[in-house]
XYZ file of C-alpha atoms in Angstrom:
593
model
C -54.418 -90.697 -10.176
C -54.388 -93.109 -12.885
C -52.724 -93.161 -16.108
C -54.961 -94.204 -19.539
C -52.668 -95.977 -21.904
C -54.065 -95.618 -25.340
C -55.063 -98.963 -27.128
C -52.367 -100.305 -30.405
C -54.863 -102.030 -31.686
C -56.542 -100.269 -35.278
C -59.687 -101.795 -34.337
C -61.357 -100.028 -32.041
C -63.134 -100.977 -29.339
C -67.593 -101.037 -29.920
C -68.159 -102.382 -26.645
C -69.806 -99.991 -23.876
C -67.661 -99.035 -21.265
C -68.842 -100.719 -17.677
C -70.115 -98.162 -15.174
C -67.339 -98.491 -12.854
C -64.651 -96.588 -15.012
C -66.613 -93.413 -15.674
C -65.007 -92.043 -12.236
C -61.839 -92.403 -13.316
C -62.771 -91.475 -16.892
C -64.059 -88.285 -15.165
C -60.899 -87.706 -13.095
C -58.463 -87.916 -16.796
C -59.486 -85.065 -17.245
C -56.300 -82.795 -16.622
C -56.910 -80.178 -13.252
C -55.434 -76.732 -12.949
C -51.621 -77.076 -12.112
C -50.955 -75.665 -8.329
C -49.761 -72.018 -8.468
C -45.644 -72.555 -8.561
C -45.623 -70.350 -5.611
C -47.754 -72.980 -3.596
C -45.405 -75.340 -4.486
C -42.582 -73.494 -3.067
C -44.494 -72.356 0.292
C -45.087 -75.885 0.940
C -41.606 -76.890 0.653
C -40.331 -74.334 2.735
C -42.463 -75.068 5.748
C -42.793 -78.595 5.527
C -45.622 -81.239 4.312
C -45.802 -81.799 7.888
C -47.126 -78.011 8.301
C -48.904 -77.088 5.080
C -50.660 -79.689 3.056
C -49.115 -79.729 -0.536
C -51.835 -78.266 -3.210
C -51.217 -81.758 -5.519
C -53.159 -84.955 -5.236
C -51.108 -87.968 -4.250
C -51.078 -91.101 -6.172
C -52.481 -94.354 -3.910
C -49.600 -95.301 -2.180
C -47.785 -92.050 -2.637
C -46.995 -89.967 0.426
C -46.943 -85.982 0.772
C -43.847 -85.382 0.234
C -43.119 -87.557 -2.898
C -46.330 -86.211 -4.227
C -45.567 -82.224 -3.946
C -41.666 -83.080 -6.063
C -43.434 -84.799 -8.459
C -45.623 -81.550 -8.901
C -42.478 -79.231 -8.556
C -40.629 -81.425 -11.628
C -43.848 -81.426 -13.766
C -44.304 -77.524 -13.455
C -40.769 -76.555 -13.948
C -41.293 -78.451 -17.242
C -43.792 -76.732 -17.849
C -42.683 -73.668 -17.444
C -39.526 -74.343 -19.105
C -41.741 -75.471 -22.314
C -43.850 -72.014 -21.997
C -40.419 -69.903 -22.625
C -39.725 -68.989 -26.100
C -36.210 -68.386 -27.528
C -34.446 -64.895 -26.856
C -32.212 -63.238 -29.431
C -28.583 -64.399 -28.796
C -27.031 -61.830 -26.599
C -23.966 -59.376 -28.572
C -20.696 -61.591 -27.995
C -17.940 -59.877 -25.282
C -14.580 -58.671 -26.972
C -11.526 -61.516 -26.812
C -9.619 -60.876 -23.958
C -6.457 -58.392 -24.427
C -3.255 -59.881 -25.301
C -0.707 -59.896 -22.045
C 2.880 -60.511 -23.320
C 4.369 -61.111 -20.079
C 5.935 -64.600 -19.217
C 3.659 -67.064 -17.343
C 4.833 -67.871 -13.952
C 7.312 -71.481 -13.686
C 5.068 -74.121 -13.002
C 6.337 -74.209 -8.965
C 5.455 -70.780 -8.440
C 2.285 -71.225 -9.917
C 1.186 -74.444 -8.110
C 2.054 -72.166 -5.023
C -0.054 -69.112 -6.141
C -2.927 -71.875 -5.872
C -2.349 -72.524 -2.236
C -1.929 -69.274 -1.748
C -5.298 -68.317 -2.993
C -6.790 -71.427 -1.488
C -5.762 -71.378 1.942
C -6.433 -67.181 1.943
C -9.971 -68.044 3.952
C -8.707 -70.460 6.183
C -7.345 -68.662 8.738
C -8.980 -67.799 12.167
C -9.030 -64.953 14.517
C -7.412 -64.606 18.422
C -4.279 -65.997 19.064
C -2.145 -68.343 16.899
C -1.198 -71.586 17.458
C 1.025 -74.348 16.353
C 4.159 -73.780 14.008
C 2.433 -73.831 10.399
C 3.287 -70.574 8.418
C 0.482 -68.230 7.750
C 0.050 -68.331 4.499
C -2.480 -65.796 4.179
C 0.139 -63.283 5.333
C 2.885 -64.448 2.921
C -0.098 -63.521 -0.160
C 1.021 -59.997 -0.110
C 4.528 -60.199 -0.186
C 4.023 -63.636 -2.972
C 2.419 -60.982 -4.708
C 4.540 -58.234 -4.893
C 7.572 -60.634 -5.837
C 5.890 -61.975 -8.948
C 4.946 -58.352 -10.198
C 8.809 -57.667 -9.846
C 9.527 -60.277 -11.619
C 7.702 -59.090 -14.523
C 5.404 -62.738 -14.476
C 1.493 -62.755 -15.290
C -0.651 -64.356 -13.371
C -2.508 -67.705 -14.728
C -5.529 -66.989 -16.279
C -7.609 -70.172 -14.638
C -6.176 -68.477 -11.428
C -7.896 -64.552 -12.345
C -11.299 -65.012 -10.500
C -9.699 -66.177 -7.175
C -7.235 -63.811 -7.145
C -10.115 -60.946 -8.309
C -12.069 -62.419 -5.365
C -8.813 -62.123 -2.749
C -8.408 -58.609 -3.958
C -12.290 -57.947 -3.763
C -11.981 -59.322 -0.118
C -8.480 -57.526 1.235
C -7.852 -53.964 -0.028
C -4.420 -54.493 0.474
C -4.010 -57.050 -1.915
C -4.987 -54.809 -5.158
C -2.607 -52.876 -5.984
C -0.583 -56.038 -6.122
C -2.879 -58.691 -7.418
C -4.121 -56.077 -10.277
C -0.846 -55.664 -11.143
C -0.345 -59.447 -11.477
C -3.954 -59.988 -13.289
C -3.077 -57.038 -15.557
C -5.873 -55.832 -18.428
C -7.119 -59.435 -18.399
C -8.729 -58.130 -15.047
C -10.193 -55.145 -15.937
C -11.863 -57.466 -18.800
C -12.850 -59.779 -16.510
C -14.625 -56.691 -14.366
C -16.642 -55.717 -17.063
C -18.823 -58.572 -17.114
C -18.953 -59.107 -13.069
C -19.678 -56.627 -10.829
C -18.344 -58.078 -8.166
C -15.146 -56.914 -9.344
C -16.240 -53.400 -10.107
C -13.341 -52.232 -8.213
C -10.546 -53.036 -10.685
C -12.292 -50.704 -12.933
C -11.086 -48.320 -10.509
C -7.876 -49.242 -9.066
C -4.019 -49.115 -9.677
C -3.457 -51.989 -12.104
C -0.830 -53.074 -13.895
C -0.086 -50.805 -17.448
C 0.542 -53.802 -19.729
C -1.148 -53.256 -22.818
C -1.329 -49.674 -22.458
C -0.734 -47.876 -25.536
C 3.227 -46.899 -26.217
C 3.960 -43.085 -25.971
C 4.688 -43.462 -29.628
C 1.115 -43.606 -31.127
C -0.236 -40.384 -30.181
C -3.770 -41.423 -31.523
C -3.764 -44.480 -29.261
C -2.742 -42.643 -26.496
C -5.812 -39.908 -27.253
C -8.306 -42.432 -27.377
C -7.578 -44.596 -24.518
C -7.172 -40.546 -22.209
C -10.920 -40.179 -23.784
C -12.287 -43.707 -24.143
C -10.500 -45.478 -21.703
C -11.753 -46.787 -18.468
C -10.354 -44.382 -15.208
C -8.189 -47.398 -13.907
C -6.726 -47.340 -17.428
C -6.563 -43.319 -17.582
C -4.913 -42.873 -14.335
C -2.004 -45.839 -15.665
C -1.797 -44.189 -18.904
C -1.348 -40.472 -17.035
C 1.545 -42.010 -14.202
C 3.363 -43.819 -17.382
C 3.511 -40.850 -19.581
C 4.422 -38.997 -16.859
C 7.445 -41.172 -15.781
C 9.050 -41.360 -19.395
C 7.957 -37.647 -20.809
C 6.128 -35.468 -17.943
C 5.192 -32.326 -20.387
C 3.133 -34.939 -22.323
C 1.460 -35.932 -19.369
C 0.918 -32.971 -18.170
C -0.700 -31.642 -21.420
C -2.846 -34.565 -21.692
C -4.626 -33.999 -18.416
C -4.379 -30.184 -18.932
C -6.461 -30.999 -22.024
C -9.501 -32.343 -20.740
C -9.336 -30.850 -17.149
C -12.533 -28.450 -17.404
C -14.892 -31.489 -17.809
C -13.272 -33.986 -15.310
C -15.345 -34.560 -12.612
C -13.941 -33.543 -9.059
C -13.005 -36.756 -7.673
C -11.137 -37.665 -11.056
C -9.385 -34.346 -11.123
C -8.550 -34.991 -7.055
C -6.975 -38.701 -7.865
C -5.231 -37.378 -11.289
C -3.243 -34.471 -9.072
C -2.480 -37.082 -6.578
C -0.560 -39.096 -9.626
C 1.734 -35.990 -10.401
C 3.242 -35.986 -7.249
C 5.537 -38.679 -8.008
C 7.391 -36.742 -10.927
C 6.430 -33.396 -9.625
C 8.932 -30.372 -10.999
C 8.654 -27.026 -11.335
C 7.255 -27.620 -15.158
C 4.192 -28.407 -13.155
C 3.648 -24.690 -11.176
C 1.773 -23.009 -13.425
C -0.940 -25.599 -13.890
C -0.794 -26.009 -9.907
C -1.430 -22.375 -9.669
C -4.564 -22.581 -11.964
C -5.927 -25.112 -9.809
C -5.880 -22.867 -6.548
C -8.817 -21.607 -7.892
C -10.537 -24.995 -8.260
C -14.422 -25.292 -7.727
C -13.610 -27.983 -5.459
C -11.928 -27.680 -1.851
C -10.344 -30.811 -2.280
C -8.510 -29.923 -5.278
C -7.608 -26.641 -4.251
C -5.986 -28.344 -1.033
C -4.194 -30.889 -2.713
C -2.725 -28.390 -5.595
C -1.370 -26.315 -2.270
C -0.020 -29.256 -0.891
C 1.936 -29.710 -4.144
C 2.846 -26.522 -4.645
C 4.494 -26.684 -1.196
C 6.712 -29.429 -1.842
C 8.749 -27.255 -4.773
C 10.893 -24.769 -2.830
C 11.234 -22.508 -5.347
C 7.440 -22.117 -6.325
C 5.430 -19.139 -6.072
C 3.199 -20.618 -2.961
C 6.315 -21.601 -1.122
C 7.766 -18.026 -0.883
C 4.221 -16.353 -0.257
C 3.805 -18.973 2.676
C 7.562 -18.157 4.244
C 6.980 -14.502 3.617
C 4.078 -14.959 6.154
C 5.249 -17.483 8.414
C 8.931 -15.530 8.737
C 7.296 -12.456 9.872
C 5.316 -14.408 12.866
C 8.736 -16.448 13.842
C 12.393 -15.739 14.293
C 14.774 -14.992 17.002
C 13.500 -12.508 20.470
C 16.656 -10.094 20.066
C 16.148 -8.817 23.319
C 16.576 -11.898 25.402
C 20.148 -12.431 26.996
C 20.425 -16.163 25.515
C 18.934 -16.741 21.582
C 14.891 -17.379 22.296
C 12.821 -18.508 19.397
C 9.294 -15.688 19.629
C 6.023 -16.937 17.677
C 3.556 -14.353 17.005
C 0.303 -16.535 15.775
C -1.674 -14.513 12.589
C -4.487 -12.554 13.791
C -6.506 -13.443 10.515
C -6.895 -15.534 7.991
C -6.960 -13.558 4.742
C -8.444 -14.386 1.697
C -4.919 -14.785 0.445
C -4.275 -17.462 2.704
C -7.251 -19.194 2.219
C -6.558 -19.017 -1.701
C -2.824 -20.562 -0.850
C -4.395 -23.835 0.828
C -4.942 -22.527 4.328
C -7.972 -23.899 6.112
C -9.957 -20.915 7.906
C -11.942 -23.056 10.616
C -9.557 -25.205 13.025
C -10.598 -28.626 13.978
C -12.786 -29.534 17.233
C -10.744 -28.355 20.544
C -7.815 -26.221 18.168
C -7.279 -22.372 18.608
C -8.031 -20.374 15.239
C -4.501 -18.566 15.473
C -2.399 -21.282 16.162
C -4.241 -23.259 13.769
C -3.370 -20.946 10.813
C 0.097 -20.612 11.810
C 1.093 -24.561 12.563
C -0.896 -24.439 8.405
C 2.127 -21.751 7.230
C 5.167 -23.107 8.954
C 4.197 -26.786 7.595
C 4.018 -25.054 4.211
C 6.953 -23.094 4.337
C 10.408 -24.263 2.808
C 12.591 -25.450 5.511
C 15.900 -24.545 4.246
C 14.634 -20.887 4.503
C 14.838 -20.742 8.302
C 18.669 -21.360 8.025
C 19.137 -17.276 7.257
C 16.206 -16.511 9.235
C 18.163 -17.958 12.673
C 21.572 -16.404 11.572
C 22.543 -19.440 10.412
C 22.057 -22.328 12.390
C 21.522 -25.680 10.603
C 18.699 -27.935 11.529
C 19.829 -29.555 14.710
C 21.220 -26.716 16.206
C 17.736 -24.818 15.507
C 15.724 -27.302 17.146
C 17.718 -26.992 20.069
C 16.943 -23.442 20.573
C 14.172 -22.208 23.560
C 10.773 -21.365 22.044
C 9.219 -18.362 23.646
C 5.116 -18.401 25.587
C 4.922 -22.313 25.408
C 5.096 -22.488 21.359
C 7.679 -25.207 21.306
C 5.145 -28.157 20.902
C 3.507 -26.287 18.004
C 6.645 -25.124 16.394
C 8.046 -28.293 15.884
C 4.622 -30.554 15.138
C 4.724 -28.248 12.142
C 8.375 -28.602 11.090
C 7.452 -32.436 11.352
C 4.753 -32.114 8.797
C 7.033 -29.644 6.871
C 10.094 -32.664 6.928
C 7.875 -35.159 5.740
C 5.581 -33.107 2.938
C 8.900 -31.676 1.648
C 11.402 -35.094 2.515
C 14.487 -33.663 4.334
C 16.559 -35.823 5.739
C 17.986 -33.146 7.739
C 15.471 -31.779 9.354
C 13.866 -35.196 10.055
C 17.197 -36.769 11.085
C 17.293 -33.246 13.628
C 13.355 -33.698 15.087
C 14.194 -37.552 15.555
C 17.235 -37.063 17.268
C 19.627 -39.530 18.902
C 17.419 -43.260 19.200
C 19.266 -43.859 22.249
C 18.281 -40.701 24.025
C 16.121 -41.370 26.946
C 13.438 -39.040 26.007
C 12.954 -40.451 22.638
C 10.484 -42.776 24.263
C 8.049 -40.581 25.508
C 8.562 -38.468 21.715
C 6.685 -41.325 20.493
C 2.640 -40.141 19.204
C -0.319 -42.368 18.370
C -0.901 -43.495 14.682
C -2.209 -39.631 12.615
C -0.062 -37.336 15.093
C 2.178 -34.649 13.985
C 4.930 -35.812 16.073
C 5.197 -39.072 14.661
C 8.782 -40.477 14.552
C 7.142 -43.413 12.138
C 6.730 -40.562 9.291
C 10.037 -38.898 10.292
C 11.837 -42.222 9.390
C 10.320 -42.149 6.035
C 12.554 -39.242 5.232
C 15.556 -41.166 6.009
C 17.253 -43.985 3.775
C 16.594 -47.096 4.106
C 20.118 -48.100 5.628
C 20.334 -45.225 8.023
C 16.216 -46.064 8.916
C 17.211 -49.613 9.890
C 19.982 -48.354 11.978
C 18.000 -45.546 13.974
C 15.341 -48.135 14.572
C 17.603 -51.414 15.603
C 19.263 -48.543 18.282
C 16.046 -47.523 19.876
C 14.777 -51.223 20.284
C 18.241 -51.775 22.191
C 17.468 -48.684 23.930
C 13.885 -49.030 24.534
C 12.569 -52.751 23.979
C 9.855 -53.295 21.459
C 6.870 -52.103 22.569
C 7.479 -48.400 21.141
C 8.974 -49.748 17.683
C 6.381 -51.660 16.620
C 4.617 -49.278 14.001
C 8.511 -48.423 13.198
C 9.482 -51.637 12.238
C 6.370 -51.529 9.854
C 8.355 -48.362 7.327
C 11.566 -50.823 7.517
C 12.829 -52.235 4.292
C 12.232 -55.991 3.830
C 13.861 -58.242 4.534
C 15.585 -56.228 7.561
C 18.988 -55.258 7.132
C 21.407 -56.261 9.978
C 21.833 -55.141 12.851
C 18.194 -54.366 12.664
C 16.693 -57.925 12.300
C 19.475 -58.926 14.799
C 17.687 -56.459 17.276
C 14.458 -57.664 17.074
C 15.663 -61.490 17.509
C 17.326 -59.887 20.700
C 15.015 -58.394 22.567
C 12.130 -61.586 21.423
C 14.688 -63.899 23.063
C 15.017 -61.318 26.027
C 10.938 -60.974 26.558
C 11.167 -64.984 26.595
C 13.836 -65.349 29.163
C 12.185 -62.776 31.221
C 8.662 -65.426 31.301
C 6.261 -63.025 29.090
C 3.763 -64.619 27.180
C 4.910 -64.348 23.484
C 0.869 -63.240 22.542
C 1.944 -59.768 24.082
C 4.240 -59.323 21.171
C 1.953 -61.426 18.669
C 2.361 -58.428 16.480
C 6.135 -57.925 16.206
C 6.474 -61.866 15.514
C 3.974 -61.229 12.551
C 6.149 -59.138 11.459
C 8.805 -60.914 11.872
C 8.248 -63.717 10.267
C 7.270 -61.629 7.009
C 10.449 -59.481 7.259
C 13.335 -60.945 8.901
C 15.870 -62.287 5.813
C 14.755 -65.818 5.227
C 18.579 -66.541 5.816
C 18.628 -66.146 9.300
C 16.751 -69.214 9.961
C 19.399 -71.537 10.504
C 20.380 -69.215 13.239
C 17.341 -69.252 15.082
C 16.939 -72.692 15.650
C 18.855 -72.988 18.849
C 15.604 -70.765 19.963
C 12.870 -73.210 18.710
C 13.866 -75.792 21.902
C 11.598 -75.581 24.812
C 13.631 -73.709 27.889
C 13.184 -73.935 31.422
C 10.637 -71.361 32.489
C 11.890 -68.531 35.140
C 11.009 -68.189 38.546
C 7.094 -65.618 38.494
C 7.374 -66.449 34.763
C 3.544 -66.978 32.899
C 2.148 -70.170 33.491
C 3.678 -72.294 29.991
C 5.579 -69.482 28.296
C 8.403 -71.660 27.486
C 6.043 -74.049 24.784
C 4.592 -71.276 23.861
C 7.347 -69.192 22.652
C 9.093 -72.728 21.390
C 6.349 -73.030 19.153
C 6.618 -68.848 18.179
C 9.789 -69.322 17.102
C 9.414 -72.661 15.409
C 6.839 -70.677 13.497
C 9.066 -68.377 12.517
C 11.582 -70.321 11.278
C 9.644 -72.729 9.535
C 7.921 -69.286 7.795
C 11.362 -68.078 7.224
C 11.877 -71.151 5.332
C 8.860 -70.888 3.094
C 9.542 -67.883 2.037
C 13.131 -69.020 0.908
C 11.563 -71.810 -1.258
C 8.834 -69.377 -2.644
C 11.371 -66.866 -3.665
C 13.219 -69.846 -5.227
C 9.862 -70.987 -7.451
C 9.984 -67.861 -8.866
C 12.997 -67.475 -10.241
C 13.167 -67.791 -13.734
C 14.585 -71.089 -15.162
C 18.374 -70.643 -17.565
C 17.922 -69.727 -20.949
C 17.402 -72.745 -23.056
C 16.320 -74.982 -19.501
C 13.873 -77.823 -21.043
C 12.226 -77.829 -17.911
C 10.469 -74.265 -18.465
C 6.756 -73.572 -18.565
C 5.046 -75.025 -21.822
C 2.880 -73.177 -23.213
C 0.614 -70.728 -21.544
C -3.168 -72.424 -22.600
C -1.372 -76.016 -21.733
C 0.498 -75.082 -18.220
C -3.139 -73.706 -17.215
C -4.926 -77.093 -17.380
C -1.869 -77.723 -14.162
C -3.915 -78.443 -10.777
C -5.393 -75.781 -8.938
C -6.526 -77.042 -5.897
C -5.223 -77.252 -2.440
C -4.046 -80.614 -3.357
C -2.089 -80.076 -6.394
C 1.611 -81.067 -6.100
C 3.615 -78.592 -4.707
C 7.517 -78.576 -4.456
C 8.402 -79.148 -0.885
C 5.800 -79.632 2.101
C 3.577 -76.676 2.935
C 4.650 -76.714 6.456
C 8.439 -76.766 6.668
């Protein structure tokens, strides 16, 4: 195709034109433009496949020829669009009055975020710390710290959250309202409009009309924060806020705003509890039993013992004390209105379904008098009658953790060191679970029960234990664990059987203890039968874990806050955000210790 340049000259031109131009006269003449979606079918499968609907220039091949076309219609097209009315401008971004994070922690927040993606499935390798495990407990530091996060840094760490659940509560926290701003205009992260996230710039308890319009107006992530933070500093306010609007809440709203009271649950809260027995939704009316359960003195908890006393209690004609169960023949409508569930589950008897329902409901300090008596331990020591033992004391587990007894649970777990302890142990969602029972203990006594059994029993049974210890590990407990590692490695096992409890490990174990463990980083002579390589393997395990223990140490360090008056702080927050953000931004120290 040729181009006609147009003459300069104001003379024009009075001779005829020769006969050989009129073809190309004729072909000036502008054609129909190809169809855009032509255009695009021919890219896709190739000039090599589908002709190109253009004409190529002498000279010019195929492919050449069908861009050209593609640049001149998207011109085109472009030219063909007429101006829209400016979309309506989005709110500024709240205010969040919280203190940026020290220039070293947030560098490290970066590589965090970064390096979340990075890491791959099976079996690790190598000594470099996994940093995508250290994210969680990074995050939960900085929140206690009182630090917000940077706001360059919001859409990664919206897109970690978006990608682990387990980051949210956490990473919300961190983002605070910036990230529920940021969620309006993405829906990607639609889920911070429903999660836990941090209350900054929630309205103080002192504006009452604040505080009505953001319960009325306000988004549910920042309804549920504004019901848990009235609750914690003036619970009858709370309570008559949601009590307010209850009737038009839908059911899964009213299900998640019960599940906030039980945190400052009292006995203020009964007679609303009661009300919602008679909920339209199941859910609700199970959850307000639940609650109910948990205050001793309530109303619920003396109709459930009433019932579950008259079906238990000691056989007085038996020549030794004998516990006797006699299972409810029916489930009455009373029952049923008190939060217990008519149909059993799949492969569960009706009868003693509705009685392991009332015993787990029942308040445990009420058997005492019903068994002459007896305190907790020496009641679970007593003979249960016609092969109710199991079932009697699956329910006083439930009832230990729902109502957090120490006493009981410290009587159902009994002595760690016990040889039958280690067949007690039940899968993940049983009601014998010695994981939950722990729960009930404190922290100190919980890190002494478990470092006991691992002496006892070795770490295969402790593993989902270890998981309900504080962090980092008190001694002896983190002294246990390094114990029976170093054991498993002297007696040749590969250290990928206990890949788990080396995870955690390396997240929990007090990041002091790793000048301690080097003497186990060095490669050992491998026993007679042992695997084939154990001893780099586990060299290289605990390398990792020191060198993890380490990081953390330095991390925890970053995010201490600098001295008062320290010229070395954080300049100001729009300035400190322009700091690098990549992988390959300076940070303090190597990444790999």
């Amino acid at each position: 195709m040729t181009r006609t340049t147009p003459k300069t000259s104001p003379t024009p031109t009075t001779s005829p034109a020769p006969t050989t131009s009129s073809a190309p006269a004729a072909a000036a003449t502008p054609a129909a433009p190809a169809p855009w979606s032509d255009l695009v079918s021919a890219a896709l499968l190739g000039t090599g496949r589908r002709t190109p609907p253009v004409a190529a220039r002498p000279g010019q091949g195929p492919a050449a020829a069908l861009l050209d076309a593609a640049a001149v219609s998207t011109v085109r097209r472009r030219a063909a669009l007429r101006p829209a009315p400016a979309g309506e401008r989005p709110a500024p971004a709240p205010a969040d009055p919280r203190p940026p994070l020290p220039p070293a922690a947030r560098r490290r927040l970066s590589l965090l975020l970064a390096d979340r993606g990075a890491g791959g499935g099976g079996s690790r390798r190598g000594t470099a710390p996994d940093l995508t495990e250290l994210l969680p407990q990074w995050l939960t530091a900085a929140v206690d710290h009182g630090y917000r996060a940077p706001e360059v840094l919001l859409p990664a760490l919206l897109d970690a959250a978006r990608a682990r659940t387990d980051l949210r509560p956490a990473a919300l926290a961190l983002a605070g309202p910036r990230a529920l701003w940021l969620a309006r205009l993405n829906d990607e992260w639609k889920f911070a409009l429903r999660g836990t996230g941090s209350r900054a710039g929630l309205p103080g308890d002192g504006d009452p009309v604040a505080v009505r319009r953001t319960w009325e107006e306000g988004l549910f992530a920042e309804r549920v924060a504004l019901l848990a933070a009235l609750r914690r500093h003036d619970p009858s306010a709370g309570l008559a806020l949601l009590t307010a609007t209850w009737s038009t809440e839908r059911a899964e709203d009213r299900l998640m705003f019960l599940d906030s009271l039980r945190a400052d649950l009292s006995a203020a809260d009964e007679p609303f509890l009661e009300q919602a027995l008679s909920d339209r939704s199941r859910n609700v009316r199970a959850t307000a039993a639940e609650l109910l359960s948990t205050l001793p003195g309530s109303a619920l908890a003396a109709r459930m013992a009433q019932r579950a006393h008259t079906c238990i209690g000691l056989d007085r004609t038996a020549g030794a004390p004998v516990i006797a169960v006699e299972a409810p023949h029916e489930c009455d409508p009373g029952m049923q209105r008190d939060g217990v569930a008519p149909k059993p589950p799949s492969g569960r008897g009706e009868r003693s379904w509705w009685l392991s329902q009332l015993v787990e409901a029942t308040p445990l300090d009420g058997w005492h008098a019903r068994f002459a008596g007896r305190d907790a331990a020496a009641i679970i020591a007593l003979p249960v009658g016609d092969d109710w033992r199991t079932e009697l004391h699956d329910a006083w587990c439930r009832a230990a953790v729902r109502q957090r007894n120490a006493d009981w649970a410290r009587a159902l777990l009994g002595a760690p060191a016990a040889p039958s302890q280690a067949a007690e142990v039940a899968p993940a969602g049983s009601s014998r679970d010695l994981t939950k029972l722990l729960t009930v203990l404190p922290e100190d006594e919980r890190a002494r029960w478990v470092a006991e059994f691992i002496a006892a029993h070795g770490l295969s049974e402790a593993f989902r234990m270890l998981g309900v210890c504080a962090v980092p590990w008190a001694e002896p407990l983190g002294g246990a664990v390094v114990d029976a590692l170093d054991i498993a490695r002297d007696a040749g096992s590969y250290p990928w059987s206990f890949s788990g409890v080396m995870g955690l490990a390396e997240r929990c174990l007090d990041p002091a203890a790793a000048d301690r463990l080097d003497m186990l980083t060095a490669v050992t002579d491998e026993p007679e039968g042992a695997s084939p390589g154990s001893g780099g393997y586990w060299s290289e395990a605990f390398q990792r874990l020191v060198g993890t223990l380490r990081l953390r140490a330095t991390m925890r360090t970053e995010l201490t806050p600098p001295p008062t008056g320290d010229d070395t702080g954080p300049a100001p927050d729009r300035k400190t955000e322009a700091a690098p953000t990549t992988p390959h931004g300076a940070a303090p120290g190597p990444r790999v210790p």
